[in-house]
Amino acid sequence: MREFAHTLFWFRRDLRLADNAGLYHALERSQRVSCIFIFDRAILDALPDKRHRRVEFIRESIAEIERLLRRHGASLTVLHGRPAEDIPAFAKRQKADAVFANRDYEPDAVRRDRAVGAALAGLGIEFATFKDQVIFEQDEVLTQNGKPFSVFTPYKNAWLRRLSVENLQGHPSDKRLERLAPMPASEIPSLESIGFESTNLKSLGIVAGPAGASKLFHDFLERIEHYHETRNFPAVKGPSYLSVHLRFGTISIRTLARAAWERGGYGAQTWLNELIWRDFYFMILHHHPRVVSEAFRPEFNNLEFLQDEARFNAWCEARTGYPLVDAAMRQLNNTGYMHNRLRMVTASFLVKDLHIDWRWGERYFARQLNDFDLAANNGGWQWAASTGCDAQPYFRIFNPVTQSENFDPDGKFIRKYMPELTPCSNKFIHAPWLMGAAEQQRTGVIIGRDYPAPIVDHAQARRVTIERYATAAGRLR
Ligand SMILES: Cc1cc2nc3c(=O)[nH]c(=O)nc-3n(C[C@H](O)[C@H](O)[C@H](O)COP(=O)(O)OP(=O)(O)OC[C@H]3O[C@@H](n4cnc5c(N)ncnc54)[C@H](O)[C@@H]3O)c2cc1C
């Protein structure tokens, strides 16, 4: 294996020092390692909101990394620019003979890395990338015929069969930090200097960086054994809330999967299953990058959707008249998080009740979610829209009222985000339009004045959807 005199380690979706595969290999194979992060203009300039929680989360996370590096006499160089130009230029200035990074599977990132690699090769500088974001990547889990899976359960079984202690072993990158190149402390650019403003991230109690991830993880380990019972109820503290940390790599996937695997028990196994879904969607994106713009199932590329901005805006702005859908959209808009059950319900509602293109919803989630991840978001939307691999069958359509009764039976979640519905009794909180005039007077919640009437009739919208999908699938005679 080639050794290097000076390697540049480029942080991207792996904002931590502990168990960082690329950083570990850089430290192992180089006499000196310098670290860099680039606020990528191509990504940031495309963000429509200048108050963006993800940007603040990144900034806080790299500030923590810089503090940790400083303890070792090193530092993090932070640029605001274009990686394809800045990485080769910086590597050349620093006289680095290699640049190491962890692999990113999104099509734009793959293109970016190809450009960076080519520019570095032109300078005689090696570019090496490593698996870090997932347990199994690309072609590591295939069918017996050597093809990528398109159904989750056999993928999961093959994934579990392939799993061994080595796959979950951490890379002790934080034990080799003495090889970091000595550097004076560097200044982390302020949000303002890169064109952004601070958000409500801190007041939401979201702590970025490895310290925030570790705190959440230890909190979750206390309740992991109940995960399978609690995870579907949005008013209950059931899931881990680690998604934003997985998104930015402030905690290692190996640490999480190992903890779940070692613990065993139904709760931990159910949670491990969710981590396998994550690998599954990364694998799908890798093998089928066309899903970024197309249905995974080509027959559903013919579906016609309504180009109805008013309906779409009502959904975005929590004005559909269906309390669980509206409460979920307020959770998303106010906090950047939405509970998994509600992502399924709101996505289904947009596509199958409002007949709007799943890509519109996918884009809106991408803009709002703190944990936005192309692979999981696209996978989730195509699942809910029944256009994806192993998706919800098109005739199985969530009833937003039944979902509300089953998963928020006391209306606790609804009341948290829709205080205007607080006076409604538990009988009517899931479908307030069923209140008679006297009940509306008594509660002071007048439908059409204090809360909208339902934007569509679910039963009718459902019938139309089944016909549209059946036609597209060629199943109508
Ligand atoms: C329409 C839709 C859009 C979604 N968009 C995203 C997204 O942009 N980013 C994202 O990380 N997840 C997305 N998900 C998956 C899931 O809803 C979130 O990962 C989960 O709600 C995050 O909360 P948590 O960390 O508390 O999850 P937990 O229940 O604690 O799960 C642990 C981790 O497993 C992974 N995970 C869980 N469920 C899934 C899943 N269905 N697919 C892939 N990974 C999963 C996540 O990394 C999550 O953090 C989407 C789901 C749907 C239905």
PDB file of C-alpha atoms in Angstrom, residues 9-11 13-27 33-36 61-76 102 132 170-178 180 209-211 213 248-252 254-255:
ATOM      1  CA  PHE A   9      -8.486  14.817   4.450  1.00  0.00           C
ATOM      2  CA  TRP A  10     -11.652  16.351   3.029  1.00  0.00           C
ATOM      3  CA  PHE A  11     -14.678  16.266   5.391  1.00  0.00           C
ATOM      4  CA  ARG A  13     -20.952  13.960   5.145  1.00  0.00           C
ATOM      5  CA  ASP A  14     -18.732  12.562   7.900  1.00  0.00           C
ATOM      6  CA  LEU A  15     -18.382  15.383  10.408  1.00  0.00           C
ATOM      7  CA  ARG A  16     -16.622  13.515  13.202  1.00  0.00           C
ATOM      8  CA  LEU A  17     -13.138  12.418  14.221  1.00  0.00           C
ATOM      9  CA  ALA A  18     -14.120   9.095  15.812  1.00  0.00           C
ATOM     10  CA  ASP A  19     -14.583   5.986  13.661  1.00  0.00           C
ATOM     11  CA  ASN A  20     -14.129   7.912  10.431  1.00  0.00           C
ATOM     12  CA  ALA A  21     -12.932   5.475   7.750  1.00  0.00           C
ATOM     13  CA  GLY A  22     -11.302   7.972   5.382  1.00  0.00           C
ATOM     14  CA  LEU A  23      -9.620   9.912   8.162  1.00  0.00           C
ATOM     15  CA  TYR A  24      -8.348   6.664   9.688  1.00  0.00           C
ATOM     16  CA  HIS A  25      -6.794   5.557   6.385  1.00  0.00           C
ATOM     17  CA  ALA A  26      -5.277   9.005   5.869  1.00  0.00           C
ATOM     18  CA  LEU A  27      -3.665   8.883   9.328  1.00  0.00           C
ATOM     19  CA  VAL A  33      -2.561  14.891   7.592  1.00  0.00           C
ATOM     20  CA  SER A  34      -4.296  18.257   7.155  1.00  0.00           C
ATOM     21  CA  CYS A  35      -8.067  18.656   7.245  1.00  0.00           C
ATOM     22  CA  ILE A  36     -10.384  20.726   5.090  1.00  0.00           C
ATOM     23  CA  SER A  61     -20.625  20.640  13.658  1.00  0.00           C
ATOM     24  CA  ILE A  62     -17.451  21.816  11.943  1.00  0.00           C
ATOM     25  CA  ALA A  63     -16.895  24.336  14.739  1.00  0.00           C
ATOM     26  CA  GLU A  64     -16.841  21.375  17.146  1.00  0.00           C
ATOM     27  CA  ILE A  65     -14.419  19.497  14.888  1.00  0.00           C
ATOM     28  CA  GLU A  66     -12.143  22.537  14.766  1.00  0.00           C
ATOM     29  CA  ARG A  67     -12.170  22.699  18.596  1.00  0.00           C
ATOM     30  CA  LEU A  68     -11.307  18.983  18.799  1.00  0.00           C
ATOM     31  CA  LEU A  69      -8.510  19.325  16.242  1.00  0.00           C
ATOM     32  CA  ARG A  70      -7.096  22.300  18.102  1.00  0.00           C
ATOM     33  CA  ARG A  71      -6.496  20.092  21.150  1.00  0.00           C
ATOM     34  CA  HIS A  72      -4.000  18.239  18.973  1.00  0.00           C
ATOM     35  CA  GLY A  73      -2.302  21.368  17.687  1.00  0.00           C
ATOM     36  CA  ALA A  74      -4.053  20.949  14.332  1.00  0.00           C
ATOM     37  CA  SER A  75      -6.945  22.772  12.721  1.00  0.00           C
ATOM     38  CA  LEU A  76      -9.647  22.634  10.071  1.00  0.00           C
ATOM     39  CA  ASN A 102     -15.362   9.170   2.290  1.00  0.00           C
ATOM     40  CA  ASP A 132     -17.990   5.112   5.582  1.00  0.00           C
ATOM     41  CA  GLY A 170     -14.925   0.886  14.112  1.00  0.00           C
ATOM     42  CA  HIS A 171     -11.891   2.580  12.559  1.00  0.00           C
ATOM     43  CA  PRO A 172      -9.868   3.980  15.457  1.00  0.00           C
ATOM     44  CA  SER A 173      -9.210   7.275  13.675  1.00  0.00           C
ATOM     45  CA  ASP A 174      -9.231   9.267  16.920  1.00  0.00           C
ATOM     46  CA  LYS A 175      -6.325   7.163  18.274  1.00  0.00           C
ATOM     47  CA  ARG A 176      -3.929   8.333  15.553  1.00  0.00           C
ATOM     48  CA  LEU A 177      -4.403  12.064  15.786  1.00  0.00           C
ATOM     49  CA  GLU A 178      -0.732  12.715  16.591  1.00  0.00           C
ATOM     50  CA  LEU A 180      -2.211  15.618  12.198  1.00  0.00           C
ATOM     51  CA  GLY A 209     -21.908  17.862  16.044  1.00  0.00           C
ATOM     52  CA  PRO A 210     -20.570  14.641  17.526  1.00  0.00           C
ATOM     53  CA  ALA A 211     -21.422  15.778  21.079  1.00  0.00           C
ATOM     54  CA  ALA A 213     -25.168  12.893  18.372  1.00  0.00           C
ATOM     55  CA  PHE A 248     -24.086  14.648   8.325  1.00  0.00           C
ATOM     56  CA  GLY A 249     -22.090  11.773   9.761  1.00  0.00           C
ATOM     57  CA  THR A 250     -21.688  13.255  13.227  1.00  0.00           C
ATOM     58  CA  ILE A 251     -22.057   9.673  14.448  1.00  0.00           C
ATOM     59  CA  SER A 252     -20.826   6.522  12.750  1.00  0.00           C
ATOM     60  CA  ARG A 254     -21.121   1.266  12.559  1.00  0.00           C
ATOM     61  CA  THR A 255     -21.484   2.492  16.140  1.00  0.00           C
TER      62      THR A 255
END
